[in-house]
Coordinates of C-alpha atoms in Angstrom, one line a residue:
M49 CA 82.0 80.1 73.0
T50 CA 78.9 82.3 72.6
A51 CA 79.3 86.2 71.8
D52 CA 79.9 88.5 74.5
G53 CA 78.8 85.9 76.8
P54 CA 80.7 83.2 79.0
S55 CA 83.1 80.9 77.5
S56 CA 82.1 77.6 76.5
A57 CA 84.8 76.1 78.8
A58 CA 82.3 76.7 81.6
P59 CA 80.4 74.1 83.0
A60 CA 76.9 74.7 83.8
A61 CA 76.1 74.9 87.4
P62 CA 74.3 72.1 89.2
D63 CA 70.8 72.8 90.5
G64 CA 70.7 74.6 93.8
V65 CA 74.4 75.7 93.4
D66 CA 75.4 79.2 93.1
V67 CA 77.0 79.7 89.6
V68 CA 80.1 81.7 91.3
D69 CA 81.9 79.6 93.2
V70 CA 84.3 81.4 96.0
V71 CA 88.1 80.8 94.7
D72 CA 91.2 81.6 96.3
V73 CA 92.4 84.0 93.8
V74 CA 90.7 85.9 91.0
A75 CA 92.6 87.7 88.4
L76 CA 91.5 90.4 86.0
G77 CA 93.5 91.5 82.8
E78 CA 94.4 91.0 79.1
S79 CA 96.0 87.8 78.0
M80 CA 97.4 87.6 74.8
V81 CA 98.7 85.0 72.2
T82 CA 102.4 85.3 72.2
F83 CA 105.0 84.1 69.4
L84 CA 108.6 83.1 70.3
P85 CA 111.5 83.1 67.9
D86 CA 112.8 79.6 67.5
R87 CA 116.5 81.4 67.4
P88 CA 118.0 84.6 68.8
G89 CA 118.2 87.6 66.5
R90 CA 116.1 90.7 65.3
L91 CA 112.4 90.1 64.6
A92 CA 113.4 91.0 60.9
D93 CA 115.9 88.1 60.9
V94 CA 113.9 85.3 62.5
P95 CA 112.2 83.0 60.3
A96 CA 109.9 81.2 62.6
F97 CA 107.9 81.2 65.8
R98 CA 106.4 79.0 68.2
R99 CA 103.2 80.0 69.9
G100 CA 102.6 80.5 73.4
I101 CA 100.3 82.7 75.8
G102 CA 101.2 85.6 77.9
G103 CA 99.6 88.0 80.3
A104 CA 100.4 89.1 83.8
E105 CA 97.6 88.2 85.5
S106 CA 96.7 85.0 83.7
N107 CA 100.2 84.1 84.5
V108 CA 99.5 84.8 88.2
V109 CA 96.6 82.5 88.4
C110 CA 97.7 79.9 86.3
T111 CA 100.9 79.6 88.6
L112 CA 98.5 79.5 91.4
A113 CA 96.3 76.8 90.2
A114 CA 99.2 74.8 89.1
A115 CA 100.4 75.0 93.0
G116 CA 96.9 73.8 94.0
H117 CA 94.8 76.9 94.5
P118 CA 91.4 77.5 93.1
A119 CA 91.8 80.3 90.8
R120 CA 89.8 82.2 88.3
W121 CA 90.5 84.5 85.4
V122 CA 88.2 87.1 84.0
S123 CA 88.9 88.7 80.6
R124 CA 87.8 89.6 77.1
V125 CA 88.7 87.5 74.2
G126 CA 88.0 87.8 70.3
A127 CA 85.6 85.4 68.7
D128 CA 88.6 84.0 66.9
G129 CA 90.9 81.0 67.2
F130 CA 93.6 83.1 69.4
G131 CA 90.9 83.7 71.7
Q132 CA 89.8 80.2 72.0
H133 CA 93.3 79.0 72.4
L134 CA 94.0 81.3 75.0
V135 CA 90.9 80.2 76.8
E136 CA 91.5 76.5 76.6
R137 CA 95.3 77.0 77.6
I138 CA 94.4 79.0 80.6
A139 CA 91.9 76.3 81.5
S140 CA 94.4 73.7 81.2
Y141 CA 96.1 74.8 84.4
G142 CA 92.8 74.2 86.3
V143 CA 92.0 77.9 86.3
D144 CA 88.0 78.7 86.2
T145 CA 87.5 80.4 83.0
G146 CA 83.7 80.8 83.1
A147 CA 83.6 84.3 83.6
V148 CA 85.7 85.3 80.5
R149 CA 83.6 87.0 77.7
V150 CA 83.8 86.6 73.8
D151 CA 83.6 90.0 71.9
P152 CA 82.2 89.5 68.7
A153 CA 83.7 92.7 67.0
R154 CA 87.1 92.9 68.5
P155 CA 90.3 90.5 68.0
T156 CA 92.3 88.8 70.4
G157 CA 95.6 90.6 71.1
V158 CA 98.9 89.0 70.1
Y159 CA 102.6 90.0 70.1
F160 CA 105.8 88.8 68.9
R161 CA 109.2 89.3 70.7
T162 CA 112.6 88.1 70.3
A163 CA 114.9 86.1 72.5
A164 CA 116.9 88.8 74.1
D165 CA 116.5 89.6 77.8
R166 CA 114.0 92.5 78.3
A167 CA 116.9 94.4 79.9
T168 CA 119.0 94.7 77.2
D169 CA 118.8 97.0 73.7
A170 CA 118.5 94.1 71.5
H171 CA 115.2 93.1 73.0
E172 CA 112.4 93.7 70.6
V173 CA 108.5 93.6 71.1
A174 CA 105.9 93.9 68.7
Y175 CA 102.4 94.5 70.0
Y176 CA 99.2 94.0 68.2
R177 CA 96.6 94.9 71.1
A178 CA 95.4 98.3 69.7
G179 CA 91.3 97.9 69.9
S180 CA 91.5 94.1 71.3
A181 CA 88.7 92.5 73.0
A182 CA 90.3 92.9 76.5
S183 CA 90.6 96.7 75.9
A184 CA 87.0 97.0 75.7
M185 CA 86.5 95.6 79.2
A186 CA 84.3 97.9 81.4
V187 CA 82.1 98.2 84.3
D188 CA 78.9 97.1 82.4
N189 CA 80.3 94.3 80.7
T190 CA 82.4 92.5 83.2
D191 CA 81.2 89.8 85.6
L192 CA 81.6 91.9 88.8
A193 CA 80.0 88.9 90.8
A194 CA 82.8 86.5 89.7
L195 CA 85.6 89.1 90.5
D196 CA 84.3 89.4 94.1
A197 CA 83.8 85.8 94.8
G198 CA 87.7 85.3 95.7
R199 CA 89.7 85.6 98.8
V200 CA 92.2 87.8 97.0
L201 CA 91.7 89.9 93.8
H202 CA 94.7 90.3 91.8
L203 CA 94.9 93.5 89.5
S204 CA 97.8 95.3 87.8
G205 CA 98.5 98.4 86.2
I206 CA 98.7 97.0 82.7
T207 CA 94.8 96.7 82.4
A208 CA 94.6 100.7 83.8
A209 CA 96.7 101.5 80.6
L210 CA 94.3 99.7 78.1
S211 CA 91.4 101.9 78.1
P212 CA 89.4 104.7 79.9
G213 CA 86.8 101.8 80.2
C214 CA 89.3 99.4 81.9
Q215 CA 90.7 102.3 83.9
E216 CA 87.1 103.0 85.3
L217 CA 86.7 99.5 86.1
L218 CA 89.8 99.2 88.3
H219 CA 88.7 102.2 90.1
T220 CA 85.5 100.7 90.8
L221 CA 87.0 97.3 91.9
T222 CA 89.4 99.1 94.3
A223 CA 87.0 101.4 95.9
P224 CA 86.4 100.9 99.5
R225 CA 83.2 98.8 99.8
A226 CA 81.5 96.4 102.0
G227 CA 82.4 92.9 101.0
R228 CA 85.8 93.6 98.9
P229 CA 88.1 91.0 98.7
V230 CA 91.9 91.5 99.7
V231 CA 92.9 93.6 96.8
S232 CA 96.5 92.6 95.3
F233 CA 98.0 95.0 93.0
D234 CA 101.1 94.5 90.9
V235 CA 102.2 98.3 89.5
N236 CA 103.6 96.6 86.3
H237 CA 104.5 100.2 85.0
R238 CA 104.7 100.1 81.2
P239 CA 105.5 103.3 79.5
G240 CA 104.9 102.3 76.3
L241 CA 101.0 101.8 77.1
W242 CA 100.7 105.2 78.6
R243 CA 99.9 108.4 76.7
E244 CA 100.0 111.2 79.2
A245 CA 103.1 112.2 81.3
D246 CA 100.8 112.5 84.3
D247 CA 99.1 108.9 83.6
A248 CA 101.7 107.0 86.1
L249 CA 99.5 109.1 88.9
V250 CA 96.8 106.7 88.0
L251 CA 98.9 103.7 89.2
L252 CA 99.9 105.6 92.3
D253 CA 96.2 106.2 93.2
L254 CA 95.2 102.4 92.5
A255 CA 98.1 101.2 94.6
R256 CA 97.2 103.5 97.3
R257 CA 93.7 101.8 97.2
A258 CA 95.0 98.1 97.5
D259 CA 95.8 96.0 100.0
I260 CA 98.6 94.2 99.0
V261 CA 101.0 95.8 96.6
F262 CA 103.9 94.9 94.3
V263 CA 106.3 97.4 92.7
G264 CA 110.2 97.3 91.7
T265 CA 112.6 100.1 93.0
D266 CA 113.5 100.7 89.2
E267 CA 109.7 101.1 88.4
A268 CA 108.8 103.2 91.2
E269 CA 111.9 105.5 90.1
D270 CA 110.5 105.5 86.6
A271 CA 107.0 106.2 87.4
W272 CA 107.3 108.5 90.3
G273 CA 110.8 109.5 90.6
T274 CA 111.4 108.1 93.8
R275 CA 115.1 108.2 95.1
G276 CA 116.2 106.5 98.4
G277 CA 115.2 102.9 98.0
V278 CA 112.6 100.8 99.5
E279 CA 112.2 103.2 102.2
A280 CA 111.6 105.8 99.9
V281 CA 108.8 103.5 98.2
R282 CA 107.1 103.0 101.5
R283 CA 107.1 106.8 102.3
L284 CA 105.1 107.4 99.0
L285 CA 102.6 104.3 99.6
P286 CA 102.1 104.1 103.2
E287 CA 98.3 103.2 102.8
P288 CA 98.8 99.5 101.5
R289 CA 98.7 97.0 104.7
V290 CA 101.6 95.1 102.9
L291 CA 103.9 96.7 100.4
V292 CA 106.2 94.4 98.7
V293 CA 109.4 96.2 97.0
K294 CA 111.5 94.4 94.8
E295 CA 114.9 95.0 94.1
G296 CA 116.2 93.0 91.4
P297 CA 119.3 91.0 92.0
L298 CA 119.3 92.0 95.8
G299 CA 116.1 90.5 96.5
A300 CA 112.8 92.0 97.8
T301 CA 111.6 93.9 101.2
A302 CA 108.1 93.5 102.5
F303 CA 106.5 96.3 104.8
E304 CA 103.6 95.0 106.5
R305 CA 101.2 96.9 108.8
T306 CA 99.5 95.2 111.7
A307 CA 97.5 96.0 114.9
T308 CA 100.8 96.2 116.9
G309 CA 103.1 98.3 114.5
E310 CA 104.7 98.0 111.0
S311 CA 107.6 95.2 110.1
T312 CA 110.1 95.3 107.6
V313 CA 111.4 92.0 106.2
H314 CA 114.1 91.6 103.6
V315 CA 115.0 88.4 101.8
P316 CA 117.9 88.1 99.4
A317 CA 117.3 86.9 96.1
L318 CA 118.4 83.5 94.9
T319 CA 121.4 83.1 92.4
V320 CA 119.7 81.3 89.3
D321 CA 121.1 80.1 86.2
V322 CA 118.7 82.2 83.9
V323 CA 117.2 80.8 81.0
A324 CA 114.8 83.9 80.4
T325 CA 113.6 86.6 82.6
V326 CA 109.9 86.8 81.0
G327 CA 107.3 86.0 83.9
A328 CA 109.5 86.2 86.6
G329 CA 107.6 89.2 88.3
D330 CA 104.4 87.5 87.8
A331 CA 105.6 84.2 89.1
F332 CA 107.1 86.2 92.4
A333 CA 103.6 87.6 93.1
A334 CA 101.9 84.1 92.7
G335 CA 104.6 82.8 95.3
F336 CA 103.8 85.5 97.7
L337 CA 100.1 85.3 97.7
S338 CA 100.4 81.4 97.9
A339 CA 101.9 81.7 101.2
T340 CA 100.0 84.6 102.0
L341 CA 96.9 82.4 101.5
R342 CA 98.2 79.7 103.7
G343 CA 98.9 82.1 106.5
L344 CA 102.6 81.9 106.4
P345 CA 105.1 84.6 108.0
V346 CA 106.4 87.4 105.6
R347 CA 110.0 86.0 105.4
D348 CA 108.4 82.8 104.0
R349 CA 106.1 84.5 101.9
L350 CA 109.1 86.4 100.2
R351 CA 111.1 83.1 99.9
H352 CA 108.2 81.5 98.4
G353 CA 107.8 84.2 95.9
H354 CA 111.6 84.0 94.9
L355 CA 111.2 80.3 94.5
M356 CA 108.2 80.7 92.0
A357 CA 110.5 83.5 90.3
A358 CA 113.3 80.8 89.9
A359 CA 111.0 78.7 88.5
A360 CA 109.8 81.0 85.7
L361 CA 113.7 82.2 85.2
T362 CA 114.8 78.7 84.5
V363 CA 112.4 77.9 81.6
P364 CA 112.2 80.0 78.2
G365 CA 108.5 81.1 78.4
D366 CA 106.1 82.8 80.6
L367 CA 105.0 80.0 82.6
A368 CA 106.8 77.4 84.7
D369 CA 105.8 74.3 86.6
P370 CA 106.0 75.4 90.3
P371 CA 108.0 73.1 92.9
A372 CA 105.8 70.8 94.8
R373 CA 104.6 72.4 97.8
D374 CA 106.5 70.2 100.3
H375 CA 109.6 70.8 98.2
A376 CA 109.3 74.8 98.4
D377 CA 108.3 74.6 102.4
R378 CA 111.4 72.8 103.1
L379 CA 113.6 75.2 101.0
A380 CA 111.8 78.2 102.6
A381 CA 112.4 77.1 105.9
L382 CA 116.4 77.0 105.3
D383 CA 118.5 78.9 107.6
D384 CA 119.9 82.0 105.9
Q385 CA 123.4 80.4 105.2
A386 CA 121.8 77.6 103.2
W387 CA 119.2 79.7 101.6
G388 CA 122.0 81.9 100.2
R389 CA 124.0 78.7 98.8
L390 CA 120.8 77.6 96.5
R391 CA 121.4 77.8 92.9
P392 CA 118.4 76.8 90.9
G393 CA 119.0 75.9 87.3
P394 CA 116.8 74.4 84.5
G395 CA 114.6 71.6 85.5
W396 CA 115.1 72.1 89.0
T397 CA 111.5 72.1 90.0
G398 CA 110.7 68.6 88.5
D399 CA 113.9 67.2 89.2
A400 CA 115.6 68.7 92.7
V401 CA 118.7 66.5 92.0
K402 CA 119.2 67.7 88.6
G403 CA 118.6 71.5 88.7
L404 CA 119.3 72.5 92.5
T405 CA 122.6 72.8 93.7
T406 CA 124.2 74.4 96.8
E407 CA 127.8 75.5 96.1
G408 CA 128.1 72.8 93.2
T409 CA 126.4 70.4 95.5
S410 CA 122.8 68.9 94.4
T411 CA 120.2 69.0 97.3
A412 CA 116.8 67.4 97.2

């Protein structure tokens, strides 16, 4: 890798070929090396950790690339072994990392977490990301052409919280302009990253400028004080053409505005034998975007989101192998009763007979 330049993972473009190839999805955001405990317990008590990678936006494009979509990740990493590992690991999924920049002065972010679920009081995370290379992303040091060369540009509110420069970059990318890709925005409200009480309004402004928005009812209430469920969130966010409101174990509702009016579709979540919840929201976004790129109807987009989330929920890390496309298509096409009987467990994406059951009976 070269200092403040493209990573060495990027192949040289042949003569006469534009260096920026158009892909299905481009994602911008920080990815960090994550250290996962080898056993449950407090961080103070865990004796050893294994290395992984984690980042909301890179999770999305890794999942999409594994599902067969050309995808690109744009970011900054430090000139260190952790940055090299991130680029190599993300590229191993088939993601184009040629627009990743290497910062010679700032480190790659890392974090440690416990094995406990995020929703429990026992969950601990220790971030070491202040002053990271990715927090230095700005309009003048990021490959804007690479970001625009996608059918969909996927962003998240995490990036906006990293620094004023990152926030300005997201405002630039979401501004109305000729040739702007379809902008997908996952609110990803992380209260610990924000300093001021009204910072959540930044997320609201960015969401209103996007074409496809993902947000949970819980985070909408936490960030913006919404009450009244999914309809209240839509009233707050009428601008996005597609708004996906996630309701935890109840499922997800999609509002889609078309030339003939607006449709509202709800799809219940699957009952899943959960191993870990980390990465499930990113996987849901990847499944929904994959089905969107394929032109599938709203119900099937939501079902593919749930299936991708189920893949992430049944593995211990952030990333899981997605189900084969034809397998996922068959499951998404089930009638409502059969859909409600599905119960994915560990190993279901690689071995349908082993890990996927309907009321105790395996199904391929």
